Short mmCIF file of C-alpha atoms in Angstrom, two decimals:
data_model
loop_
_atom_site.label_atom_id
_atom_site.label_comp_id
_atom_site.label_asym_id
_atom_site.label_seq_id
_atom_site.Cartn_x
_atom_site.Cartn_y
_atom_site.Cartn_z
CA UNK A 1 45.85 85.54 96.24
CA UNK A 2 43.64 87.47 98.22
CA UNK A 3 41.73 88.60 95.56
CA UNK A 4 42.42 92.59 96.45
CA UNK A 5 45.33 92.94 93.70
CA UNK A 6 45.50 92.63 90.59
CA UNK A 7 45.19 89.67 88.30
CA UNK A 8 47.43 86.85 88.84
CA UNK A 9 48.83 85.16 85.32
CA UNK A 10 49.07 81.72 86.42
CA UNK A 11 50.43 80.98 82.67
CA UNK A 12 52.72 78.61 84.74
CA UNK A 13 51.26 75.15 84.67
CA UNK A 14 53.63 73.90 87.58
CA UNK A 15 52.14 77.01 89.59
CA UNK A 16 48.84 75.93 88.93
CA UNK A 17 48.92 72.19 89.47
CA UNK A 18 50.75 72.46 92.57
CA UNK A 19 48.23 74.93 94.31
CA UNK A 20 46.07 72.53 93.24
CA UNK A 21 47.47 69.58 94.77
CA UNK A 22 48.42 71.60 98.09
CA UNK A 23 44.67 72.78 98.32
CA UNK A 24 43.05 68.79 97.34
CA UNK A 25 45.08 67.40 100.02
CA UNK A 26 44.21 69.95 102.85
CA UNK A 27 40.92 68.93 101.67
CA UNK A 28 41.12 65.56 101.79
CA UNK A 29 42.45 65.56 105.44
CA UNK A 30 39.56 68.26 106.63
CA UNK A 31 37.39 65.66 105.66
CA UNK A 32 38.82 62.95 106.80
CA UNK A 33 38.46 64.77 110.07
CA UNK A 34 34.32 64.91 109.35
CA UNK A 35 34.17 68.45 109.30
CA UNK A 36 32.91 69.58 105.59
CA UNK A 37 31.82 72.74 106.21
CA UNK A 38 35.90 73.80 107.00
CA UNK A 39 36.60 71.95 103.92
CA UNK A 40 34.53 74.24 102.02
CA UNK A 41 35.11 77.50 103.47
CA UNK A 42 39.47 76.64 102.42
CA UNK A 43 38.07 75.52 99.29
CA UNK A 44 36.40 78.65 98.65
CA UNK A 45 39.47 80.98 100.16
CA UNK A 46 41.58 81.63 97.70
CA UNK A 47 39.31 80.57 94.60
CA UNK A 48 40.94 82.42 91.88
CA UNK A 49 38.34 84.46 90.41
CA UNK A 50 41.10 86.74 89.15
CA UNK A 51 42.93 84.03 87.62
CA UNK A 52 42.69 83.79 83.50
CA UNK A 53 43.65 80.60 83.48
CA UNK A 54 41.14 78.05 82.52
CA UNK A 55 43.32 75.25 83.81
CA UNK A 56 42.92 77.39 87.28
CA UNK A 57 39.27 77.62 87.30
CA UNK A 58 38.64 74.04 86.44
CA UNK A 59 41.03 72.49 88.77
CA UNK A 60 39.63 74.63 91.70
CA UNK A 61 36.01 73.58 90.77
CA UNK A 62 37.04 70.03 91.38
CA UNK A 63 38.53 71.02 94.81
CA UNK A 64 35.28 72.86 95.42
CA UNK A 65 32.77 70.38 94.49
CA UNK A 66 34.21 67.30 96.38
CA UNK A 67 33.66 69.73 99.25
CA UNK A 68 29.63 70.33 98.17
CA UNK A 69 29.18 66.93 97.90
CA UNK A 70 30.30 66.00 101.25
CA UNK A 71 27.96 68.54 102.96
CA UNK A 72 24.96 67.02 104.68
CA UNK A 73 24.21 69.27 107.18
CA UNK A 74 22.84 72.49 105.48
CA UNK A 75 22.07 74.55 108.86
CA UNK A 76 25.48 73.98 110.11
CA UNK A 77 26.94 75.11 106.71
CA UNK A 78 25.18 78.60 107.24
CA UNK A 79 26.17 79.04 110.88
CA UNK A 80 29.27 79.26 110.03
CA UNK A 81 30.24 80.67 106.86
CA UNK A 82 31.17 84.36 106.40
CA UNK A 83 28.85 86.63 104.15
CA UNK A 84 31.80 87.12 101.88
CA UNK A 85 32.18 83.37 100.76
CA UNK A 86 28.50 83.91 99.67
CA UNK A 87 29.08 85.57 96.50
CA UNK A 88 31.61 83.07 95.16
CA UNK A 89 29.47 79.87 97.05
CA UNK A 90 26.56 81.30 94.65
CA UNK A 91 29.08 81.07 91.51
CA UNK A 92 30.08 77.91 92.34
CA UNK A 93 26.51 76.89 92.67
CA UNK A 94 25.36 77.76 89.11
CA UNK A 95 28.60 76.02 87.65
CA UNK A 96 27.53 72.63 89.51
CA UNK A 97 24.07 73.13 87.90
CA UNK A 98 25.38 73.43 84.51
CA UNK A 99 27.33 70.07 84.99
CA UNK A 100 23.70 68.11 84.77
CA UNK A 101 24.96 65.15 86.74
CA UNK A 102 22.08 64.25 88.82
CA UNK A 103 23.78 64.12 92.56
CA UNK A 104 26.02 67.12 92.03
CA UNK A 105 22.24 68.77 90.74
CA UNK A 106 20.27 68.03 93.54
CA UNK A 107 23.24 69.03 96.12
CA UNK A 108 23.34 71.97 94.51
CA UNK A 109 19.76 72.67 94.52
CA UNK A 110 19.45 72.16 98.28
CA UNK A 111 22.00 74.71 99.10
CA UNK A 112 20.99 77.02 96.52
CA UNK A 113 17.81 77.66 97.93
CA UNK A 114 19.17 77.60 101.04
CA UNK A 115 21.62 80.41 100.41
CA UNK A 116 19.66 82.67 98.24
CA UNK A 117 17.12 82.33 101.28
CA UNK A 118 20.53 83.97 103.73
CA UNK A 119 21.79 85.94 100.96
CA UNK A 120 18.80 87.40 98.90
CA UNK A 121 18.52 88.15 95.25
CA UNK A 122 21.34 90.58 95.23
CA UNK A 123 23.53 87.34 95.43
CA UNK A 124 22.22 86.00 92.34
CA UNK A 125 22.07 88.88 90.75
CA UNK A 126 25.64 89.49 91.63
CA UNK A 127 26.84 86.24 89.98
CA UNK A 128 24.83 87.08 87.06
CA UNK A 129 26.34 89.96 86.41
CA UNK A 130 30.00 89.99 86.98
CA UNK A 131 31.79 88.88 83.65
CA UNK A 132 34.83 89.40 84.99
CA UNK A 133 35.72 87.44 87.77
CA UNK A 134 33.94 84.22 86.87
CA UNK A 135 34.65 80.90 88.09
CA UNK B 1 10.94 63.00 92.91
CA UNK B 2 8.54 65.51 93.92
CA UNK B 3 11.27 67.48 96.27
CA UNK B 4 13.84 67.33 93.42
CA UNK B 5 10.84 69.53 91.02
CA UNK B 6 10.60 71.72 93.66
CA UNK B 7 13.75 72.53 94.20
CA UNK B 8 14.17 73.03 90.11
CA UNK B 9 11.53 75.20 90.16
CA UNK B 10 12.40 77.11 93.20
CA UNK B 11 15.92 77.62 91.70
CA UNK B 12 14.52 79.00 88.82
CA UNK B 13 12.32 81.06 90.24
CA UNK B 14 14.59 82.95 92.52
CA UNK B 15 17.11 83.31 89.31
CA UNK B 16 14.39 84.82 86.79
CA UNK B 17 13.24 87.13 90.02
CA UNK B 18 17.25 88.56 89.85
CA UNK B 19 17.35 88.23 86.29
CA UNK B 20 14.16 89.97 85.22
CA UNK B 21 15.56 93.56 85.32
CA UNK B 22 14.93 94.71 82.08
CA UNK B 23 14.79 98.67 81.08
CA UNK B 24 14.60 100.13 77.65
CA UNK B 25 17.50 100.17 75.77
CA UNK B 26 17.73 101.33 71.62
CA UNK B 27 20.10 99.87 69.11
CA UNK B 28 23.36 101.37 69.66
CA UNK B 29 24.66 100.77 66.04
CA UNK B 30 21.72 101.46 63.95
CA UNK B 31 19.52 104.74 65.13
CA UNK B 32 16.22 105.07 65.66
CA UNK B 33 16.08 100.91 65.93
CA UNK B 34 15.04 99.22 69.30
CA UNK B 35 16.21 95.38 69.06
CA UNK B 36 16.37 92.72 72.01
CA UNK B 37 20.26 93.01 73.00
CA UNK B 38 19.94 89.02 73.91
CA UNK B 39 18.95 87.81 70.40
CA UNK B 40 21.72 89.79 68.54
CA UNK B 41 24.76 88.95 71.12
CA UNK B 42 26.86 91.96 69.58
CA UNK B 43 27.68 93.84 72.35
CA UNK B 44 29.46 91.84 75.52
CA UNK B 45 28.80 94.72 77.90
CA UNK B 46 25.05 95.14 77.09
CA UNK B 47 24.77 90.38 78.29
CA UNK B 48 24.78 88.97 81.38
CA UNK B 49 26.02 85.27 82.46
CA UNK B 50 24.27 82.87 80.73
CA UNK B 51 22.89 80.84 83.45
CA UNK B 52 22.21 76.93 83.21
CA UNK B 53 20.21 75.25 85.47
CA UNK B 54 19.72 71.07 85.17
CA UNK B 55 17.61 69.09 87.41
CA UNK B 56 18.96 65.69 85.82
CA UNK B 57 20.89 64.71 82.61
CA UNK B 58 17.73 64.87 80.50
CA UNK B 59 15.97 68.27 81.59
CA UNK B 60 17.68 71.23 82.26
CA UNK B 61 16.49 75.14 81.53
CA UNK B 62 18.89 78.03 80.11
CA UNK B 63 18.62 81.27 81.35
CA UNK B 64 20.55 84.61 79.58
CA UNK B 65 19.74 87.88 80.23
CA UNK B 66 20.88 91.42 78.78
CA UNK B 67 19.80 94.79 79.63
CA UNK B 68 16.42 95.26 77.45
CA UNK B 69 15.86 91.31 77.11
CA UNK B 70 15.67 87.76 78.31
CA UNK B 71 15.26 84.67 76.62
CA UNK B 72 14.35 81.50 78.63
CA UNK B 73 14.98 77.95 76.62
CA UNK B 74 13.39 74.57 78.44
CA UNK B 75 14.24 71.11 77.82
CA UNK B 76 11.91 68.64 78.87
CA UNK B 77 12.05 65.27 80.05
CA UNK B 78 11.40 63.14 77.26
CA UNK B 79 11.69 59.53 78.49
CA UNK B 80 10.78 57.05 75.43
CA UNK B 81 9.95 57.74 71.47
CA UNK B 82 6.79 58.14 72.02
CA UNK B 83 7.36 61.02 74.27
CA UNK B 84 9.45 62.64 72.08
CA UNK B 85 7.08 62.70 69.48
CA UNK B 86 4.58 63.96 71.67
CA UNK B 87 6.36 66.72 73.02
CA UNK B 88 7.80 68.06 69.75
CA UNK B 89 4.48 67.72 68.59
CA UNK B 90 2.51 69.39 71.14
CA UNK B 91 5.26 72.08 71.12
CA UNK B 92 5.06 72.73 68.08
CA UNK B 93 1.97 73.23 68.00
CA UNK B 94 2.40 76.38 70.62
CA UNK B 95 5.18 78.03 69.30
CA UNK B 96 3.14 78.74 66.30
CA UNK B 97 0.79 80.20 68.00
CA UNK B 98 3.55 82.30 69.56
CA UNK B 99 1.23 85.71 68.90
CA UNK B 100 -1.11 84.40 71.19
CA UNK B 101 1.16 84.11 73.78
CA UNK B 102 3.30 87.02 73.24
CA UNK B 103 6.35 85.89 75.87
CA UNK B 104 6.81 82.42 73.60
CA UNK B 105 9.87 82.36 70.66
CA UNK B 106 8.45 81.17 67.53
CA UNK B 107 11.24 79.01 67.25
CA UNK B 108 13.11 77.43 70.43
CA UNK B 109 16.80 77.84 70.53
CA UNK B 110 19.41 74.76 69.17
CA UNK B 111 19.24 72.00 71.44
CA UNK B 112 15.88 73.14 73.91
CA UNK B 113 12.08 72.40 73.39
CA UNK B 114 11.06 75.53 74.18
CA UNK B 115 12.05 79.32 74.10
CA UNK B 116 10.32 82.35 75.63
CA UNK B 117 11.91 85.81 74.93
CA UNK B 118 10.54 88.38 77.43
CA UNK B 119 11.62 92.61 76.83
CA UNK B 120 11.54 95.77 78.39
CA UNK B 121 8.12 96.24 77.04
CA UNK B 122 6.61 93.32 78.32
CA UNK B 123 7.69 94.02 81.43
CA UNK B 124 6.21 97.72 81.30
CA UNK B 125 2.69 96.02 80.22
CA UNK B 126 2.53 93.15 82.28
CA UNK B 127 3.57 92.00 86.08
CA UNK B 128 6.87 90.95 86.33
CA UNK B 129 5.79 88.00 89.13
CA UNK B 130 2.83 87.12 87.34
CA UNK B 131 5.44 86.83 84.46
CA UNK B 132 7.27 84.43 86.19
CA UNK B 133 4.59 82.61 87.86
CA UNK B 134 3.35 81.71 84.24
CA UNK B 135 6.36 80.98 83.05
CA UNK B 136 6.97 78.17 86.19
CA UNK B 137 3.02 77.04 85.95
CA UNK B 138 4.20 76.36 82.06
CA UNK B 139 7.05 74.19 83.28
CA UNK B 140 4.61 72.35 85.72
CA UNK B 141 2.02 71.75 83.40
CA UNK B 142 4.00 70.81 80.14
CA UNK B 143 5.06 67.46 82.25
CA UNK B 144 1.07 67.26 82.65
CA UNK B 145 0.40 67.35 79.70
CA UNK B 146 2.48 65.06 78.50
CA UNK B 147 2.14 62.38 80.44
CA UNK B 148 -2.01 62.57 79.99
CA UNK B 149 -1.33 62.92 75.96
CA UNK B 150 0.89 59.55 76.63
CA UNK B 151 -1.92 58.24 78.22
CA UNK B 152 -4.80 59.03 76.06
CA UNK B 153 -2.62 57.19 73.18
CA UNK B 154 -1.66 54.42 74.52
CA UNK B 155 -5.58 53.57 75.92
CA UNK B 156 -6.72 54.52 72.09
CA UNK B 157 -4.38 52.19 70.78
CA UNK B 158 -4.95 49.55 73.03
CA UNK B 159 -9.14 50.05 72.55
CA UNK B 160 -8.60 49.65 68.85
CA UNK B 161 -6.11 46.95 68.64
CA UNK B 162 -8.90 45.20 71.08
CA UNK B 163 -11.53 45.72 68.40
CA UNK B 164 -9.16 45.11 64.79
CA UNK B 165 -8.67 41.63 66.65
CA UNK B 166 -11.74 40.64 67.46
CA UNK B 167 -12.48 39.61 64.17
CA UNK B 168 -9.94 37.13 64.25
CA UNK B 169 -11.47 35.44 67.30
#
């Protein structure tokens, strides 16, 4: 699941909803431990952009966005998070905006502007562009 | 409130600026025929993500982009009936002066207000940050406009209510 290989056919639903539950509850106890910005850097490891699956996608968005929404410190979130979550942060960004609930939106806003201020256009333009590894 | 519009606006901003590159590209099935790839949809690998941006539940702004064109669609807040009115109204009345504006789509795509479509050529004639400065100074102003059409109704019809009624004093 690095995201190197090939594509992984997660046509098995018992694969999928157990990665899923694995990855909620090391969520759940990173942020129990008030430290968001881990919880979203292991939500956005092993996001399967090369996954087909649908069922994939959407149950790591839910993973991903309970960690967004617990971010409140936007400075700290950019100290520490490596360049190459950007791309997929910037992904997950626009798919928040397209939900058009009103706290996910303005969460989403704040650290959009934020990021394409660290990460440039080239990051948007990036998520734009690549049809094939969406989230 | 204010920060929220901001941040909309901002967001949009930075997405037309990575969006907005737009080169000449003819038809590839029928020769000799130029034709804005975003409008048609035939081709996957000449379209981009279709981006969708929403400040709230009610307004939100579309964004899709291919390689010769770019079509923009706007919803806007529309709070009561009379708003709605007002907005379809007023436009309506500027999409069909769409010529005038050359950027604006005559009609807006299902389920917007408001569509622009800008191409390779307009691009070539015109600045592409003054393009998107007008097309965010639209977005501020619409709301503007709106709200001082909403206004200038509601004191008409409260000036001649006032007057039908004196009679009956």
């Amino acid at each position: 699941m690095s995201g190197t290989g090939g594509f992984v056919e997660a046509d098995n639903a018992e694969a999928v909803i157990t990665r899923f539950e694995h990855k909620s509850r090391k969520i759940e106890s990173i942020l129990k431990q008030s430290k968001p910005v881990e919880a979203l850097k292991t939500a956005l490891e092993g996001s399967p952009p090369n996954t087909r699956d649908e069922r994939g996608k959407s149950s790591n968005w839910i993973v991903v966005h309970r960690a967004i929404m617990a971010i409140k410190d936007l400075d700290g979130l950019f100290a520490s998070l490596d360049p190459e979550h950007y791309d997929i942060l910037m992904k997950y960004l626009y798919r928040g905006l397209s939900t058009g609930n009103r706290p996910t939106c303005d969460q989403c806003l704040r650290i959009h502007k934020r990021l394409t201020e660290r990460a440039g256009l080239g990051c948007i333009a990036r998520s734009l562009a690549d049809t094939i590894n969406t989230v | 409130m204010a920060n929220s519009l901001r941040l909309y606006l901002t967001c949009i901003r930075s997405t037309l600026e990575a969006a907005m590159c737009l080169q000449n590209f003819p038809c590839q099935e029928v020769e000799r025929h130029n034709k804005p790839e975003v409008e048609l949809q035939t081709s996957p690998e000449l379209l981009l993500n279709p981006v969708l941006i929403c400040r709230n539940e009610a307004e939100k702004c579309l964004i899709e982009t291919s390689i010769n064109s770019l079509r923009i669609s706007l919803k806007v807040k529309q709070a009561d009936e009379l708003e709605n009115i007002l907005t379809k109204k007023f436009l309506r009345f500027l999409s069909m002066r769409a010529e005038a504006f050359q950027v604006l789509r005559r009609k807006p795509v299902q389920g917007y207000d408001i569509s622009f479509l800008i191409t390779n050529y307009h691009c070539e004639e015109m600045q592409k940050h003054k393009l998107i400065d007008f097309i965010v100074q639209f977005m501020e102003d619409i709301d503007k406009e709106i709200s001082e059409l909403k206004m200038s109704v509601n004191t008409r019809g409260r000036l001649v209510a006032a007057e039908f009624l004196k009679q009956f004093i």
